[in-house]
Coordinates of C-alpha atoms in Angstrom, one line a residue:
X1 CA -85.8 329.8 -117.8
X2 CA -83.8 326.4 -118.0
X3 CA -84.7 325.4 -114.2
X4 CA -81.7 323.9 -112.5
X5 CA -80.1 320.5 -111.2
X6 CA -78.0 319.7 -108.6
X7 CA -74.8 317.9 -109.4
X8 CA -73.0 315.8 -106.7
X9 CA -69.2 314.7 -106.8
X10 CA -68.9 311.3 -104.9
X11 CA -65.9 310.1 -103.4
X12 CA -65.6 306.4 -105.0
X13 CA -67.2 303.5 -102.8
X14 CA -69.6 305.7 -101.0
X15 CA -72.2 306.0 -104.2
X16 CA -74.6 303.2 -103.0
X17 CA -74.6 304.7 -99.0
X18 CA -75.2 308.4 -100.6
X19 CA -77.7 307.0 -102.3
X20 CA -79.5 305.3 -99.5
X21 CA -79.1 308.5 -97.8
X22 CA -81.8 310.8 -100.7
X23 CA -84.0 307.7 -100.6
X24 CA -84.7 308.7 -97.3
X25 CA -85.6 312.1 -98.0
X26 CA -88.0 311.2 -101.0
X27 CA -91.2 310.7 -99.4
X28 CA -93.4 309.7 -102.8
X29 CA -91.0 307.9 -104.8
X30 CA -88.6 305.3 -105.1
X31 CA -85.8 304.6 -106.6
X32 CA -82.6 305.7 -107.7
X33 CA -81.9 309.3 -107.4
X34 CA -78.7 309.4 -108.9
X35 CA -77.3 309.4 -112.8
X36 CA -74.2 309.5 -113.8
X37 CA -72.7 312.2 -116.2
X38 CA -68.8 312.1 -115.0
X39 CA -66.7 309.5 -113.5
X40 CA -67.7 310.2 -109.3
X41 CA -70.9 312.6 -110.7
X42 CA -74.1 312.6 -110.4
X43 CA -77.2 314.8 -111.6
X44 CA -80.0 314.6 -109.0
X45 CA -82.6 314.0 -111.0
X46 CA -85.6 317.0 -111.1
X47 CA -88.5 314.5 -109.6
X48 CA -86.0 314.2 -106.0
X49 CA -84.6 318.0 -106.4
X50 CA -88.8 319.3 -105.8
X51 CA -89.1 316.4 -103.0
X52 CA -86.0 317.2 -100.5
X53 CA -86.5 321.2 -102.0
X54 CA -90.1 321.2 -100.4
X55 CA -90.1 323.4 -97.0
X56 CA -86.4 324.8 -97.5
X57 CA -84.8 327.6 -99.6
X58 CA -82.0 326.6 -101.9
X59 CA -79.5 327.3 -99.4
X60 CA -80.9 325.0 -97.4
X61 CA -80.4 322.7 -100.4
X62 CA -77.5 323.7 -100.8
X63 CA -76.5 322.5 -96.7
X64 CA -78.4 318.9 -97.1
X65 CA -76.9 317.4 -99.5
X66 CA -73.0 318.5 -98.8
X67 CA -74.7 316.6 -95.3
X68 CA -74.6 313.2 -98.1
X69 CA -71.8 310.7 -96.3
X70 CA -69.6 310.7 -100.3
X71 CA -70.3 313.6 -101.3
X72 CA -67.4 316.1 -101.4
X73 CA -68.6 319.0 -103.9
X74 CA -72.5 319.8 -106.0
X75 CA -72.6 322.2 -108.3
X76 CA -76.3 323.8 -109.4
X77 CA -76.2 323.6 -114.0
X78 CA -78.8 325.2 -116.1
X79 CA -81.0 322.6 -117.8
X80 CA -79.0 323.1 -121.0
X81 CA -75.6 322.4 -119.4
X82 CA -76.2 318.9 -117.6
X83 CA -78.4 318.4 -120.9
X84 CA -75.3 319.0 -122.4
X85 CA -73.3 316.7 -120.0
X86 CA -75.5 314.3 -120.5
X87 CA -75.3 313.6 -123.9
X88 CA -71.6 313.5 -123.8
X89 CA -71.0 311.2 -121.6
X90 CA -68.8 308.2 -121.5
X91 CA -70.5 305.0 -121.7
X92 CA -71.5 304.0 -117.7
X93 CA -69.2 300.1 -117.8
X94 CA -71.9 297.4 -117.3
X95 CA -74.0 295.7 -114.3
X96 CA -71.1 294.3 -111.8
X97 CA -72.8 291.0 -111.8
X98 CA -73.3 291.5 -115.9
X99 CA -73.4 287.0 -117.0
X100 CA -75.9 284.7 -117.4
X101 CA -78.0 283.5 -114.3
X102 CA -77.0 281.3 -112.0
X103 CA -80.3 279.6 -112.4
X104 CA -83.5 280.0 -113.6
X105 CA -86.4 281.5 -111.6
X106 CA -89.1 279.7 -110.2
X107 CA -91.5 278.5 -112.2
X108 CA -94.8 279.9 -112.4
X109 CA -92.6 283.3 -111.2
X110 CA -91.8 285.6 -113.5
X111 CA -90.4 289.5 -112.9
X112 CA -91.6 291.8 -110.6
X113 CA -91.9 294.4 -113.9
X114 CA -93.8 292.2 -115.6
X115 CA -96.1 291.1 -112.6
X116 CA -97.1 294.9 -111.8
X117 CA -98.5 295.5 -115.2
X118 CA -100.2 291.9 -114.7
X119 CA -98.1 290.5 -118.5
X120 CA -99.2 286.6 -117.2
X121 CA -102.6 287.1 -117.4
X122 CA -102.6 288.3 -120.6
X123 CA -100.4 286.5 -122.0
X124 CA -103.2 284.0 -120.9
X125 CA -106.2 286.2 -122.1
X126 CA -104.3 285.9 -125.9
X127 CA -103.6 282.4 -125.5
X128 CA -106.5 281.1 -124.5
X129 CA -108.5 283.3 -128.2
X130 CA -108.9 280.8 -130.2
X131 CA -109.0 283.6 -133.4
X132 CA -106.4 285.5 -132.3
X133 CA -103.6 286.9 -134.4
X134 CA -99.9 285.2 -134.4
X135 CA -98.4 287.9 -132.9
X136 CA -95.0 287.9 -135.2
X137 CA -97.5 288.9 -137.6
X138 CA -97.7 292.6 -136.1
X139 CA -94.9 294.8 -136.8
X140 CA -93.2 297.5 -134.1
X141 CA -90.5 300.1 -135.1
X142 CA -88.3 300.6 -133.3
X143 CA -86.9 304.0 -132.9
X144 CA -83.5 303.5 -130.8
X145 CA -79.7 303.3 -131.2
X146 CA -80.5 300.0 -133.8
X147 CA -79.9 296.0 -131.9
X148 CA -76.9 293.3 -131.7
X149 CA -77.3 290.2 -132.3
X150 CA -77.9 289.2 -128.7
X151 CA -80.1 285.3 -128.6
X152 CA -82.5 286.4 -126.7
X153 CA -83.9 288.8 -129.7
X154 CA -83.1 285.4 -132.4
X155 CA -82.7 282.3 -133.0
X156 CA -79.9 283.8 -135.4
X157 CA -78.6 282.9 -138.2
X158 CA -76.3 283.6 -141.1
X159 CA -77.8 287.3 -139.0
X160 CA -81.3 287.0 -139.8
X161 CA -83.7 286.4 -137.0
X162 CA -87.7 285.9 -137.7
X163 CA -87.8 288.3 -134.3
X164 CA -85.1 291.1 -135.5
X165 CA -86.3 292.6 -138.8
X166 CA -82.6 294.5 -139.5
X167 CA -83.3 293.8 -142.9
X168 CA -86.2 295.5 -143.1
X169 CA -84.9 298.5 -140.7
X170 CA -82.5 301.8 -141.7
X171 CA -79.7 303.5 -140.5
X172 CA -80.5 307.1 -139.8
X173 CA -76.9 307.9 -138.2
X174 CA -73.7 305.8 -140.1
X175 CA -72.8 306.7 -143.1
X176 CA -70.2 303.3 -143.1
X177 CA -72.9 300.7 -142.2
X178 CA -76.1 299.5 -144.0
X179 CA -77.6 297.7 -141.4
X180 CA -79.2 299.0 -137.9
X181 CA -77.2 297.3 -136.0
X182 CA -75.6 299.6 -132.8
X183 CA -71.6 299.1 -133.6
X184 CA -71.4 300.0 -129.0
X185 CA -68.8 302.8 -129.8
X186 CA -67.6 304.5 -126.1
X187 CA -70.1 307.6 -125.5
X188 CA -73.9 308.0 -125.2
X189 CA -75.8 304.9 -124.4
X190 CA -74.1 302.7 -126.3
X191 CA -76.9 298.8 -125.8
X192 CA -79.4 301.0 -125.3
X193 CA -81.7 299.3 -128.0
X194 CA -81.0 296.0 -127.3
X195 CA -81.7 296.1 -123.2
X196 CA -85.2 297.8 -124.4
X197 CA -85.4 295.2 -127.7
X198 CA -85.3 292.2 -124.7
X199 CA -87.7 293.5 -122.5
X200 CA -90.1 294.5 -125.5
X201 CA -89.4 291.2 -127.8
X202 CA -87.5 289.1 -126.3
X203 CA -87.4 285.3 -125.1
X204 CA -85.0 282.8 -123.0
X205 CA -87.4 279.5 -122.2
X206 CA -84.0 278.3 -120.5
X207 CA -84.1 280.6 -117.9
X208 CA -87.2 281.5 -117.7
X209 CA -86.7 285.7 -119.2
X210 CA -89.1 286.9 -121.3
X211 CA -90.4 291.1 -122.8
X212 CA -93.9 291.9 -122.6
X213 CA -94.9 290.3 -126.3
X214 CA -92.5 287.4 -126.4
X215 CA -91.8 287.3 -130.3
X216 CA -92.8 290.0 -131.8
X217 CA -91.2 291.3 -134.6
X218 CA -89.8 294.4 -134.3
X219 CA -88.0 297.4 -136.9
X220 CA -85.0 298.3 -135.6
X221 CA -84.2 301.9 -137.1
X222 CA -80.8 303.5 -135.6
X223 CA -81.4 307.1 -135.3
X224 CA -79.3 308.3 -132.2
X225 CA -76.3 306.6 -130.2
X226 CA -78.1 308.4 -126.7
X227 CA -81.1 307.8 -125.4
X228 CA -81.2 312.1 -125.4
X229 CA -81.5 312.9 -129.2
X230 CA -82.3 315.3 -131.5
X231 CA -85.3 315.1 -133.5
X232 CA -83.0 315.4 -136.8
X233 CA -84.4 311.5 -137.9
X234 CA -87.6 310.7 -136.1
X235 CA -89.8 311.9 -138.7
X236 CA -88.6 309.7 -141.4
X237 CA -88.1 307.1 -139.4
X238 CA -91.9 307.3 -138.1
X239 CA -92.9 307.7 -141.6
X240 CA -90.2 304.1 -142.8
X241 CA -92.4 302.2 -140.7
X242 CA -95.3 303.7 -141.6
X243 CA -95.5 303.2 -145.6
X244 CA -92.7 301.3 -146.2
X245 CA -92.7 297.7 -143.2
X246 CA -96.5 298.8 -142.2
X247 CA -95.8 298.7 -138.6
X248 CA -98.6 298.6 -136.2
X249 CA -96.8 300.2 -133.1
X250 CA -93.5 302.8 -132.2
X251 CA -91.8 302.9 -129.7
X252 CA -89.6 305.7 -129.4
X253 CA -87.2 305.4 -125.9
X254 CA -85.7 308.1 -126.1
X255 CA -86.5 311.7 -125.7
X256 CA -85.4 315.6 -126.2
X257 CA -85.9 317.9 -123.6
X258 CA -85.9 321.3 -126.2
X259 CA -88.8 322.2 -128.7
X260 CA -91.5 320.4 -131.2
X261 CA -90.0 320.4 -134.5
X262 CA -92.2 320.6 -136.9
X263 CA -91.6 318.0 -139.4
X264 CA -91.5 315.3 -136.7
X265 CA -95.7 316.8 -135.3
X266 CA -96.3 316.1 -139.1
X267 CA -95.1 311.9 -138.7
X268 CA -97.3 311.6 -135.5
X269 CA -100.2 312.8 -137.2
X270 CA -99.6 311.2 -140.1
X271 CA -99.4 307.7 -137.4
X272 CA -102.9 308.4 -135.8
X273 CA -105.1 309.0 -139.4
X274 CA -102.8 305.6 -140.1
X275 CA -104.0 303.9 -136.7
X276 CA -100.6 303.6 -135.7
X277 CA -99.9 303.6 -132.4
X278 CA -96.8 305.4 -131.1
X279 CA -95.5 305.3 -127.4
X280 CA -92.3 307.2 -126.5
X281 CA -91.2 308.0 -122.7
X282 CA -92.1 310.6 -120.3
X283 CA -87.8 311.7 -119.6
X284 CA -85.5 310.8 -116.6
X285 CA -83.7 313.4 -114.5
X286 CA -85.9 315.9 -115.2
X287 CA -89.2 316.9 -113.9
X288 CA -91.0 318.2 -117.4
X289 CA -91.5 315.7 -120.0
X290 CA -89.4 315.5 -123.2
X291 CA -90.4 315.2 -126.2
X292 CA -91.3 312.4 -128.5
X293 CA -93.3 311.8 -124.9
X294 CA -94.7 315.3 -125.2
X295 CA -96.6 315.5 -128.3
X296 CA -100.5 315.8 -127.9
X297 CA -100.2 312.1 -130.5
X298 CA -98.2 310.3 -128.9
X299 CA -98.7 307.5 -125.2
X300 CA -96.0 309.5 -123.1
X301 CA -94.3 306.5 -120.2
X302 CA -93.7 307.3 -117.3
X303 CA -92.5 305.1 -113.8
X304 CA -92.7 303.3 -111.5
X305 CA -90.8 300.9 -109.1
X306 CA -91.5 298.5 -106.3
X307 CA -90.3 298.7 -102.7
X308 CA -91.4 294.7 -101.4
X309 CA -94.9 294.2 -102.6
X310 CA -95.3 298.2 -103.2
X311 CA -95.8 299.9 -106.6
X312 CA -94.4 303.6 -106.5
X313 CA -93.9 305.9 -108.4
X314 CA -90.2 306.4 -109.7
X315 CA -87.7 309.1 -108.6
X316 CA -85.9 309.9 -111.1
X317 CA -88.9 309.5 -113.8
X318 CA -90.7 313.0 -115.5
X319 CA -93.8 313.7 -114.4
X320 CA -96.2 316.3 -115.0
X321 CA -99.9 316.8 -117.3
X322 CA -98.1 314.8 -120.3
X323 CA -97.6 311.5 -118.4
X324 CA -100.4 308.7 -119.6
X325 CA -99.8 305.9 -117.9
X326 CA -96.8 304.3 -116.1
X327 CA -94.5 301.0 -116.6
X328 CA -92.2 299.9 -114.8
X329 CA -88.8 302.2 -115.2
X330 CA -86.4 300.8 -112.2
X331 CA -85.1 297.4 -110.7
X332 CA -85.5 295.8 -114.8
X333 CA -83.1 292.9 -115.4
X334 CA -82.8 293.2 -119.3
X335 CA -80.4 290.9 -121.8
X336 CA -76.5 293.3 -122.3
X337 CA -74.0 293.1 -124.6
X338 CA -70.5 295.0 -124.2
X339 CA -67.5 295.1 -126.3
X340 CA -64.2 292.8 -125.6
X341 CA -61.1 294.4 -126.0
X342 CA -60.8 292.7 -129.0
X343 CA -64.1 294.6 -130.2
X344 CA -66.2 291.6 -130.4
X345 CA -69.7 291.5 -128.9
X346 CA -70.1 290.3 -125.5
X347 CA -73.7 288.6 -124.6
X348 CA -75.7 288.2 -121.0
X349 CA -77.5 289.6 -118.9
X350 CA -77.5 292.4 -115.7
X351 CA -80.4 294.5 -113.3
X352 CA -80.3 297.1 -112.0
X353 CA -81.6 298.4 -115.1
X354 CA -83.4 301.6 -115.0
X355 CA -84.9 304.4 -117.1
X356 CA -88.2 305.3 -118.7
X357 CA -86.9 303.2 -121.5
X358 CA -88.2 300.3 -120.0
X359 CA -91.7 301.2 -119.5
X360 CA -92.0 302.4 -122.5
X361 CA -91.6 298.8 -124.3
X362 CA -93.8 298.1 -121.8
X363 CA -96.6 299.9 -123.0
X364 CA -95.6 299.5 -126.5
X365 CA -95.1 295.7 -126.3
X366 CA -99.1 295.7 -124.7
X367 CA -99.9 297.3 -127.8
X368 CA -98.4 295.3 -129.7
X369 CA -101.2 292.0 -127.6
X370 CA -103.8 294.6 -127.8
X371 CA -103.6 294.2 -132.0
X372 CA -103.0 290.4 -131.7
X373 CA -105.7 289.4 -129.6
X374 CA -108.4 291.5 -131.4
X375 CA -106.8 291.3 -135.1
X376 CA -105.8 293.7 -136.5
X377 CA -107.8 293.0 -139.5
X378 CA -110.4 293.2 -137.0
X379 CA -110.2 296.6 -136.0
X380 CA -109.8 298.3 -139.1
X381 CA -113.5 296.7 -140.0
X382 CA -114.6 298.4 -137.5
X383 CA -112.9 301.2 -137.0
X384 CA -113.8 303.5 -140.0
X385 CA -110.9 306.3 -139.2
X386 CA -107.0 304.6 -137.6
X387 CA -107.6 307.6 -135.0
X388 CA -110.3 305.4 -133.6
X389 CA -108.3 302.7 -133.3
X390 CA -105.5 304.2 -131.5
X391 CA -108.3 306.3 -129.9
X392 CA -109.7 302.6 -128.4
X393 CA -106.5 301.4 -127.1
X394 CA -106.3 305.1 -125.0
X395 CA -109.1 304.3 -123.8
X396 CA -108.6 301.7 -122.7
X397 CA -105.2 301.6 -121.7
X398 CA -106.5 304.5 -118.9
X399 CA -110.4 303.5 -118.2
X400 CA -108.2 299.6 -116.9
X401 CA -105.3 301.5 -115.5
X402 CA -104.4 300.1 -111.9
X403 CA -105.1 303.0 -109.6
X404 CA -102.9 302.7 -106.1
X405 CA -104.3 304.3 -103.1
X406 CA -102.4 308.4 -103.3
X407 CA -101.8 308.2 -106.6
X408 CA -101.6 311.7 -107.7
X409 CA -103.5 311.9 -111.6
X410 CA -102.1 315.1 -112.4
X411 CA -98.5 314.1 -111.9
X412 CA -98.3 310.1 -113.1
X413 CA -100.8 309.3 -115.6
X414 CA -104.8 307.4 -115.8
X415 CA -102.7 305.4 -112.8
X416 CA -100.2 301.4 -113.8
X417 CA -100.5 299.9 -116.8
X418 CA -102.9 297.2 -116.8
X419 CA -102.3 294.7 -119.7
X420 CA -104.4 291.9 -118.8
X421 CA -107.4 294.0 -118.1
X422 CA -106.7 296.3 -120.9
X423 CA -106.6 292.7 -123.4
X424 CA -110.1 291.1 -121.3
X425 CA -112.2 295.5 -121.7
X426 CA -114.8 295.4 -124.2
X427 CA -114.0 297.5 -127.1
X428 CA -115.7 300.6 -127.5
X429 CA -118.0 301.8 -129.6
X430 CA -116.8 304.2 -133.0
X431 CA -119.0 306.7 -132.2
X432 CA -118.2 306.2 -129.2
X433 CA -115.2 308.0 -130.3
X434 CA -113.8 310.9 -131.6
X435 CA -111.7 312.8 -134.1
X436 CA -110.3 315.0 -130.9
X437 CA -109.8 312.6 -128.5
X438 CA -105.7 313.3 -128.6
X439 CA -105.4 317.6 -129.7
X440 CA -103.6 318.5 -132.6
X441 CA -100.0 317.8 -131.9
X442 CA -98.9 320.8 -134.1
X443 CA -100.1 322.6 -130.3
X444 CA -99.5 320.0 -128.5
X445 CA -101.5 318.8 -125.2

């Protein structure tokens, strides 16, 4: 049976106050709980709903929501109805502060999301290892809405970038476009590929902006215009990234709340056998983890946020036994892109990014750093079978995770990604790993 959701209509200019009241009703997580689906209409995340519902009847929950200042109407919808609203929603305008930062961040300090998962420590370990493989030699297949020529992904010369290998990628959904560039059409999530790619590989030293693995090579695949996808092209993109482009990691900041697709399960089995690490977003709004993160052969990335210096689960993140690890998914400062009145691309930066899409690229970027740190050749020599590389990374990722006090491993996975400890951890012996480290993805976990 499809789970229920509540859609709140909020008076213009009252969203911030409504969000503050919702946050006070949620005790065990933090961050934004309301996601726009139509102008002035917002769906309440299932995670927030479940906390508000604790000890209350449905009638009492409805009464609580209607009393929130600024809320003018509340309606209850099925999950499939909400999915359709999200899939067809008009694009959300960029944040008000869409611009270049006024000044660089203070020297020696990084954005909260990088510090939260100890990426500066991982970069230091990588730099100090004399035989580490150059990071640009590692390839990540980025399956998303495509890319744009943002400066943070450059330098661009004659439509080419050493970081974004658009010439190797594929546009599966636009017959009239030969490259996987995102045309930023008004529906769906235009620019999503650029925003997530910036947190994956971006770098702008002048303003102190760094992605998880700055300078790693990314091959973009455009398979959708929305973060809510069907899986029609996913298996083809996975196989092309592996067989044609030799990608070491595949990053999928997308989700499908419906059913598994046999072609995708077989493509993920293929990735596992070849030693390719696949990371996917746990999902937003719904409490149930979406596909492909729900598949056994993927690493499902859930989200955290911060409340001052305290790290907490992000209220908007899916949760449950299919979440393997958590990483930052709220209050993300990221590169962004929009179209001006003439239809030209306008590039800038904006605060306030949220979604497990961002958690995903923190994990996939760390996977690339881990491979470069040890060297692809060394890993393949050490481990006779490709799946052992995936199993070794998965094991170390979970063993080195940071576990805050009160952390629920049944809901949020092993803990919070700790990239520094992960790179410094000793590799497990081949004999310690077993082929059923992940269950067969045909059945999922």
